[in-house]
mmCIF file with all atom_site columns, C-alpha atoms in Angstrom:
data_model
loop_
_atom_site.group_PDB
_atom_site.id
_atom_site.type_symbol
_atom_site.label_atom_id
_atom_site.label_alt_id
_atom_site.label_comp_id
_atom_site.label_asym_id
_atom_site.label_entity_id
_atom_site.label_seq_id
_atom_site.pdbx_PDB_ins_code
_atom_site.Cartn_x
_atom_site.Cartn_y
_atom_site.Cartn_z
_atom_site.occupancy
_atom_site.B_iso_or_equiv
_atom_site.pdbx_formal_charge
_atom_site.auth_seq_id
_atom_site.auth_comp_id
_atom_site.auth_asym_id
_atom_site.auth_atom_id
_atom_site.pdbx_PDB_model_num
ATOM 1   C CA . UNK A 1 1   ? 2.747   11.124  8.476   1.00 0.00 ? 4   UNK A CA 1
ATOM 2   C CA . UNK A 1 2   ? 2.966   10.643  4.722   1.00 0.00 ? 5   UNK A CA 1
ATOM 3   C CA . UNK A 1 3   ? 0.082   10.115  2.322   1.00 0.00 ? 6   UNK A CA 1
ATOM 4   C CA . UNK A 1 4   ? 0.224   9.417   -1.410  1.00 0.00 ? 7   UNK A CA 1
ATOM 5   C CA . UNK A 1 5   ? -2.875  9.656   -3.611  1.00 0.00 ? 8   UNK A CA 1
ATOM 6   C CA . UNK A 1 6   ? -3.560  8.623   -7.188  1.00 0.00 ? 9   UNK A CA 1
ATOM 7   C CA . UNK A 1 7   ? -6.552  9.662   -9.237  1.00 0.00 ? 10  UNK A CA 1
ATOM 8   C CA . UNK A 1 8   ? -7.236  8.685   -12.855 1.00 0.00 ? 11  UNK A CA 1
ATOM 9   C CA . UNK A 1 9   ? -7.431  11.513  -15.374 1.00 0.00 ? 12  UNK A CA 1
ATOM 10  C CA . UNK A 1 10  ? -11.012 12.566  -16.041 1.00 0.00 ? 13  UNK A CA 1
ATOM 11  C CA . UNK A 1 11  ? -12.843 10.290  -18.447 1.00 0.00 ? 14  UNK A CA 1
ATOM 12  C CA . UNK A 1 12  ? -9.985  7.795   -18.718 1.00 0.00 ? 15  UNK A CA 1
ATOM 13  C CA . UNK A 1 13  ? -10.658 4.843   -16.373 1.00 0.00 ? 16  UNK A CA 1
ATOM 14  C CA . UNK A 1 14  ? -7.398  3.121   -17.294 1.00 0.00 ? 17  UNK A CA 1
ATOM 15  C CA . UNK A 1 15  ? -5.455  6.016   -18.735 1.00 0.00 ? 18  UNK A CA 1
ATOM 16  C CA . UNK A 1 16  ? -2.981  8.526   -17.320 1.00 0.00 ? 19  UNK A CA 1
ATOM 17  C CA . UNK A 1 17  ? -3.042  9.158   -13.621 1.00 0.00 ? 20  UNK A CA 1
ATOM 18  C CA . UNK A 1 18  ? -2.404  12.102  -11.354 1.00 0.00 ? 21  UNK A CA 1
ATOM 19  C CA . UNK A 1 19  ? -0.348  11.468  -8.217  1.00 0.00 ? 22  UNK A CA 1
ATOM 20  C CA . UNK A 1 20  ? 0.030   13.787  -5.244  1.00 0.00 ? 23  UNK A CA 1
ATOM 21  C CA . UNK A 1 21  ? 1.946   13.209  -2.030  1.00 0.00 ? 24  UNK A CA 1
ATOM 22  C CA . UNK A 1 22  ? 1.688   15.071  1.235   1.00 0.00 ? 25  UNK A CA 1
ATOM 23  C CA . UNK A 1 23  ? 3.678   14.877  4.415   1.00 0.00 ? 26  UNK A CA 1
ATOM 24  C CA . UNK A 1 24  ? 2.890   15.926  7.938   1.00 0.00 ? 27  UNK A CA 1
ATOM 25  C CA . UNK A 1 25  ? 5.536   18.631  7.580   1.00 0.00 ? 28  UNK A CA 1
ATOM 26  C CA . UNK A 1 26  ? 3.162   20.978  5.764   1.00 0.00 ? 29  UNK A CA 1
ATOM 27  C CA . UNK A 1 27  ? 1.632   22.512  8.914   1.00 0.00 ? 30  UNK A CA 1
ATOM 28  C CA . UNK A 1 28  ? -0.628  19.492  9.227   1.00 0.00 ? 31  UNK A CA 1
ATOM 29  C CA . UNK A 1 29  ? -2.229  20.344  5.888   1.00 0.00 ? 32  UNK A CA 1
ATOM 30  C CA . UNK A 1 30  ? -3.027  18.083  3.021   1.00 0.00 ? 33  UNK A CA 1
ATOM 31  C CA . UNK A 1 31  ? -3.659  18.282  -0.669  1.00 0.00 ? 34  UNK A CA 1
ATOM 32  C CA . UNK A 1 32  ? -7.270  18.776  -1.706  1.00 0.00 ? 35  UNK A CA 1
ATOM 33  C CA . UNK A 1 33  ? -7.556  16.787  -4.906  1.00 0.00 ? 36  UNK A CA 1
ATOM 34  C CA . UNK A 1 34  ? -11.262 17.633  -5.412  1.00 0.00 ? 37  UNK A CA 1
ATOM 35  C CA . UNK A 1 35  ? -13.658 15.377  -7.284  1.00 0.00 ? 38  UNK A CA 1
ATOM 36  C CA . UNK A 1 36  ? -14.084 11.655  -6.806  1.00 0.00 ? 39  UNK A CA 1
ATOM 37  C CA . UNK A 1 37  ? -12.203 9.642   -4.175  1.00 0.00 ? 40  UNK A CA 1
ATOM 38  C CA . UNK A 1 38  ? -8.700  8.592   -5.214  1.00 0.00 ? 41  UNK A CA 1
ATOM 39  C CA . UNK A 1 39  ? -8.114  5.328   -7.070  1.00 0.00 ? 42  UNK A CA 1
ATOM 40  C CA . UNK A 1 40  ? -5.180  4.704   -4.709  1.00 0.00 ? 43  UNK A CA 1
ATOM 41  C CA . UNK A 1 41  ? -3.841  6.062   -1.463  1.00 0.00 ? 44  UNK A CA 1
ATOM 42  C CA . UNK A 1 42  ? -1.062  4.967   0.860   1.00 0.00 ? 45  UNK A CA 1
ATOM 43  C CA . UNK A 1 43  ? -0.777  6.542   4.291   1.00 0.00 ? 46  UNK A CA 1
ATOM 44  C CA . UNK A 1 44  ? 2.197   5.890   6.576   1.00 0.00 ? 47  UNK A CA 1
ATOM 45  C CA . UNK A 1 45  ? 2.188   6.471   10.316  1.00 0.00 ? 48  UNK A CA 1
ATOM 46  C CA . UNK A 1 46  ? 5.530   6.125   12.051  1.00 0.00 ? 49  UNK A CA 1
ATOM 47  C CA . UNK A 1 47  ? 5.683   5.345   15.773  1.00 0.00 ? 50  UNK A CA 1
ATOM 48  C CA . UNK A 1 48  ? 9.237   4.913   16.947  1.00 0.00 ? 51  UNK A CA 1
ATOM 49  C CA . UNK A 1 49  ? 10.669  1.953   15.084  1.00 0.00 ? 52  UNK A CA 1
ATOM 50  C CA . UNK A 1 50  ? 7.277   0.815   13.709  1.00 0.00 ? 53  UNK A CA 1
ATOM 51  C CA . UNK A 1 51  ? 5.614   2.044   10.522  1.00 0.00 ? 54  UNK A CA 1
ATOM 52  C CA . UNK A 1 52  ? 2.002   1.268   9.682   1.00 0.00 ? 55  UNK A CA 1
ATOM 53  C CA . UNK A 1 53  ? 1.029   1.788   6.048   1.00 0.00 ? 56  UNK A CA 1
ATOM 54  C CA . UNK A 1 54  ? -2.671  1.842   5.225   1.00 0.00 ? 57  UNK A CA 1
ATOM 55  C CA . UNK A 1 55  ? -3.405  1.329   1.540   1.00 0.00 ? 58  UNK A CA 1
ATOM 56  C CA . UNK A 1 56  ? -6.751  1.836   -0.188  1.00 0.00 ? 59  UNK A CA 1
ATOM 57  C CA . UNK A 1 57  ? -7.931  1.288   -3.737  1.00 0.00 ? 60  UNK A CA 1
ATOM 58  C CA . UNK A 1 58  ? -6.014  -0.296  -6.587  1.00 0.00 ? 61  UNK A CA 1
ATOM 59  C CA . UNK A 1 59  ? -2.453  -1.569  -6.210  1.00 0.00 ? 62  UNK A CA 1
ATOM 60  C CA . UNK A 1 60  ? -1.090  -2.203  -9.682  1.00 0.00 ? 63  UNK A CA 1
ATOM 61  C CA . UNK A 1 61  ? 1.950   -1.371  -11.799 1.00 0.00 ? 64  UNK A CA 1
ATOM 62  C CA . UNK A 1 62  ? 1.100   2.342   -11.551 1.00 0.00 ? 65  UNK A CA 1
ATOM 63  C CA . UNK A 1 63  ? 0.874   2.377   -7.743  1.00 0.00 ? 66  UNK A CA 1
ATOM 64  C CA . UNK A 1 64  ? 2.853   -0.560  -6.320  1.00 0.00 ? 67  UNK A CA 1
ATOM 65  C CA . UNK A 1 65  ? 6.142   1.363   -6.195  1.00 0.00 ? 68  UNK A CA 1
ATOM 66  C CA . UNK A 1 66  ? 4.428   4.255   -4.415  1.00 0.00 ? 69  UNK A CA 1
ATOM 67  C CA . UNK A 1 67  ? 3.237   1.784   -1.770  1.00 0.00 ? 70  UNK A CA 1
ATOM 68  C CA . UNK A 1 68  ? 6.825   0.536   -1.311  1.00 0.00 ? 71  UNK A CA 1
ATOM 69  C CA . UNK A 1 69  ? 8.315   4.045   -1.252  1.00 0.00 ? 72  UNK A CA 1
ATOM 70  C CA . UNK A 1 70  ? 5.714   5.222   1.276   1.00 0.00 ? 73  UNK A CA 1
ATOM 71  C CA . UNK A 1 71  ? 6.694   2.266   3.481   1.00 0.00 ? 74  UNK A CA 1
ATOM 72  C CA . UNK A 1 72  ? 10.422  2.957   3.178   1.00 0.00 ? 75  UNK A CA 1
ATOM 73  C CA . UNK A 1 73  ? 10.268  6.743   3.555   1.00 0.00 ? 76  UNK A CA 1
ATOM 74  C CA . UNK A 1 74  ? 11.023  6.623   7.295   1.00 0.00 ? 77  UNK A CA 1
ATOM 75  C CA . UNK A 1 75  ? 13.386  4.138   8.968   1.00 0.00 ? 78  UNK A CA 1
ATOM 76  C CA . UNK A 1 76  ? 11.593  1.306   10.774  1.00 0.00 ? 79  UNK A CA 1
ATOM 77  C CA . UNK A 1 77  ? 12.322  -2.133  12.181  1.00 0.00 ? 80  UNK A CA 1
ATOM 78  C CA . UNK A 1 78  ? 8.708   -3.332  12.180  1.00 0.00 ? 81  UNK A CA 1
ATOM 79  C CA . UNK A 1 79  ? 6.231   -2.815  9.316   1.00 0.00 ? 82  UNK A CA 1
ATOM 80  C CA . UNK A 1 80  ? 2.484   -3.344  9.236   1.00 0.00 ? 83  UNK A CA 1
ATOM 81  C CA . UNK A 1 81  ? 0.888   -3.197  5.800   1.00 0.00 ? 84  UNK A CA 1
ATOM 82  C CA . UNK A 1 82  ? -2.868  -2.764  6.079   1.00 0.00 ? 85  UNK A CA 1
ATOM 83  C CA . UNK A 1 83  ? -4.380  -3.801  2.742   1.00 0.00 ? 86  UNK A CA 1
ATOM 84  C CA . UNK A 1 84  ? -7.936  -4.374  4.002   1.00 0.00 ? 87  UNK A CA 1
ATOM 85  C CA . UNK A 1 85  ? -9.287  -1.551  1.808   1.00 0.00 ? 88  UNK A CA 1
ATOM 86  C CA . UNK A 1 86  ? -7.482  -2.695  -1.364  1.00 0.00 ? 89  UNK A CA 1
ATOM 87  C CA . UNK A 1 87  ? -9.899  -3.470  -4.207  1.00 0.00 ? 90  UNK A CA 1
ATOM 88  C CA . UNK A 1 88  ? -7.439  -4.583  -6.911  1.00 0.00 ? 91  UNK A CA 1
ATOM 89  C CA . UNK A 1 89  ? -4.083  -6.346  -6.541  1.00 0.00 ? 92  UNK A CA 1
ATOM 90  C CA . UNK A 1 90  ? -1.964  -7.478  -9.500  1.00 0.00 ? 93  UNK A CA 1
ATOM 91  C CA . UNK A 1 91  ? 1.458   -9.057  -10.096 1.00 0.00 ? 94  UNK A CA 1
ATOM 92  C CA . UNK A 1 92  ? 3.256   -5.734  -9.538  1.00 0.00 ? 95  UNK A CA 1
ATOM 93  C CA . UNK A 1 93  ? 1.546   -5.537  -6.151  1.00 0.00 ? 96  UNK A CA 1
ATOM 94  C CA . UNK A 1 94  ? 2.621   -9.102  -5.328  1.00 0.00 ? 97  UNK A CA 1
ATOM 95  C CA . UNK A 1 95  ? 6.202   -8.200  -6.245  1.00 0.00 ? 98  UNK A CA 1
ATOM 96  C CA . UNK A 1 96  ? 6.033   -5.096  -4.030  1.00 0.00 ? 99  UNK A CA 1
ATOM 97  C CA . UNK A 1 97  ? 4.876   -7.090  -0.992  1.00 0.00 ? 100 UNK A CA 1
ATOM 98  C CA . UNK A 1 98  ? 7.528   -9.766  -1.583  1.00 0.00 ? 101 UNK A CA 1
ATOM 99  C CA . UNK A 1 99  ? 10.140  -6.974  -1.802  1.00 0.00 ? 102 UNK A CA 1
ATOM 100 C CA . UNK A 1 100 ? 8.990   -5.657  1.586   1.00 0.00 ? 103 UNK A CA 1
ATOM 101 C CA . UNK A 1 101 ? 9.001   -9.183  3.070   1.00 0.00 ? 104 UNK A CA 1
ATOM 102 C CA . UNK A 1 102 ? 12.628  -9.599  1.977   1.00 0.00 ? 105 UNK A CA 1
ATOM 103 C CA . UNK A 1 103 ? 13.566  -6.160  3.289   1.00 0.00 ? 106 UNK A CA 1
ATOM 104 C CA . UNK A 1 104 ? 11.907  -6.823  6.672   1.00 0.00 ? 107 UNK A CA 1
ATOM 105 C CA . UNK A 1 105 ? 12.341  -10.577 7.340   1.00 0.00 ? 108 UNK A CA 1
ATOM 106 C CA . UNK A 1 106 ? 10.265  -11.593 10.347  1.00 0.00 ? 109 UNK A CA 1
ATOM 107 C CA . UNK A 1 107 ? 9.200   -7.960  10.853  1.00 0.00 ? 110 UNK A CA 1
ATOM 108 C CA . UNK A 1 108 ? 6.413   -7.552  8.260   1.00 0.00 ? 111 UNK A CA 1
ATOM 109 C CA . UNK A 1 109 ? 2.736   -8.065  8.990   1.00 0.00 ? 112 UNK A CA 1
ATOM 110 C CA . UNK A 1 110 ? 0.168   -7.875  6.171   1.00 0.00 ? 113 UNK A CA 1
ATOM 111 C CA . UNK A 1 111 ? -3.576  -7.564  6.774   1.00 0.00 ? 114 UNK A CA 1
ATOM 112 C CA . UNK A 1 112 ? -5.244  -8.417  3.432   1.00 0.00 ? 115 UNK A CA 1
ATOM 113 C CA . UNK A 1 113 ? -8.612  -7.624  1.917   1.00 0.00 ? 116 UNK A CA 1
ATOM 114 C CA . UNK A 1 114 ? -10.546 -10.530 0.374   1.00 0.00 ? 117 UNK A CA 1
ATOM 115 C CA . UNK A 1 115 ? -9.180  -9.602  -3.056  1.00 0.00 ? 118 UNK A CA 1
ATOM 116 C CA . UNK A 1 116 ? -5.581  -9.475  -1.807  1.00 0.00 ? 119 UNK A CA 1
ATOM 117 C CA . UNK A 1 117 ? -5.971  -12.738 0.068   1.00 0.00 ? 120 UNK A CA 1
ATOM 118 C CA . UNK A 1 118 ? -7.390  -14.460 -3.024  1.00 0.00 ? 121 UNK A CA 1
ATOM 119 C CA . UNK A 1 119 ? -4.570  -13.215 -5.289  1.00 0.00 ? 122 UNK A CA 1
ATOM 120 C CA . UNK A 1 120 ? -1.914  -14.282 -2.773  1.00 0.00 ? 123 UNK A CA 1
ATOM 121 C CA . UNK A 1 121 ? -3.547  -17.724 -2.456  1.00 0.00 ? 124 UNK A CA 1
ATOM 122 C CA . UNK A 1 122 ? -3.604  -18.181 -6.246  1.00 0.00 ? 125 UNK A CA 1
ATOM 123 C CA . UNK A 1 123 ? 0.032   -17.075 -6.498  1.00 0.00 ? 126 UNK A CA 1
ATOM 124 C CA . UNK A 1 124 ? 1.122   -19.612 -3.875  1.00 0.00 ? 127 UNK A CA 1
ATOM 125 C CA . UNK A 1 125 ? 1.873   -17.025 -1.185  1.00 0.00 ? 128 UNK A CA 1
ATOM 126 C CA . UNK A 1 126 ? -1.181  -17.664 0.969   1.00 0.00 ? 129 UNK A CA 1
ATOM 127 C CA . UNK A 1 127 ? 0.795   -19.490 3.653   1.00 0.00 ? 130 UNK A CA 1
ATOM 128 C CA . UNK A 1 128 ? 3.462   -16.859 4.263   1.00 0.00 ? 131 UNK A CA 1
ATOM 129 C CA . UNK A 1 129 ? 4.269   -16.043 7.907   1.00 0.00 ? 132 UNK A CA 1
ATOM 130 C CA . UNK A 1 130 ? 3.725   -12.311 7.293   1.00 0.00 ? 133 UNK A CA 1
ATOM 131 C CA . UNK A 1 131 ? 0.155   -12.798 6.012   1.00 0.00 ? 134 UNK A CA 1
ATOM 132 C CA . UNK A 1 132 ? -2.606  -12.584 8.619   1.00 0.00 ? 135 UNK A CA 1
ATOM 133 C CA . UNK A 1 133 ? -5.906  -14.402 8.040   1.00 0.00 ? 136 UNK A CA 1
ATOM 134 C CA . UNK A 1 134 ? -9.062  -12.468 7.207   1.00 0.00 ? 137 UNK A CA 1
#
């Protein structure tokens, strides 16, 4: 299992960020980042040829690539991207999901939050086969 976290630097809501990544190879341990919950996290669970990535928080230009890299870290034929806990989704996030859809044609499933669904609708991607309804 792989988890990536991002937390904004103290007192800077849109400033520099701190990123930490953990893997299940560290004796089952994790990284204690202390303080407030992370602004972003992406957790991948690999079961055979299926990877399920659960993303929480803000997916933007600072975190979208981490979401993609977390998804691609282990080989998989089928990908489920659970975005139901995503609170912010920008054009970099759209690009990241489209990248994954191209990489896994017919094998990507995306479960959106209301915010993600709205952004994808506005961008013209609301009818994609990989997008599941709310």
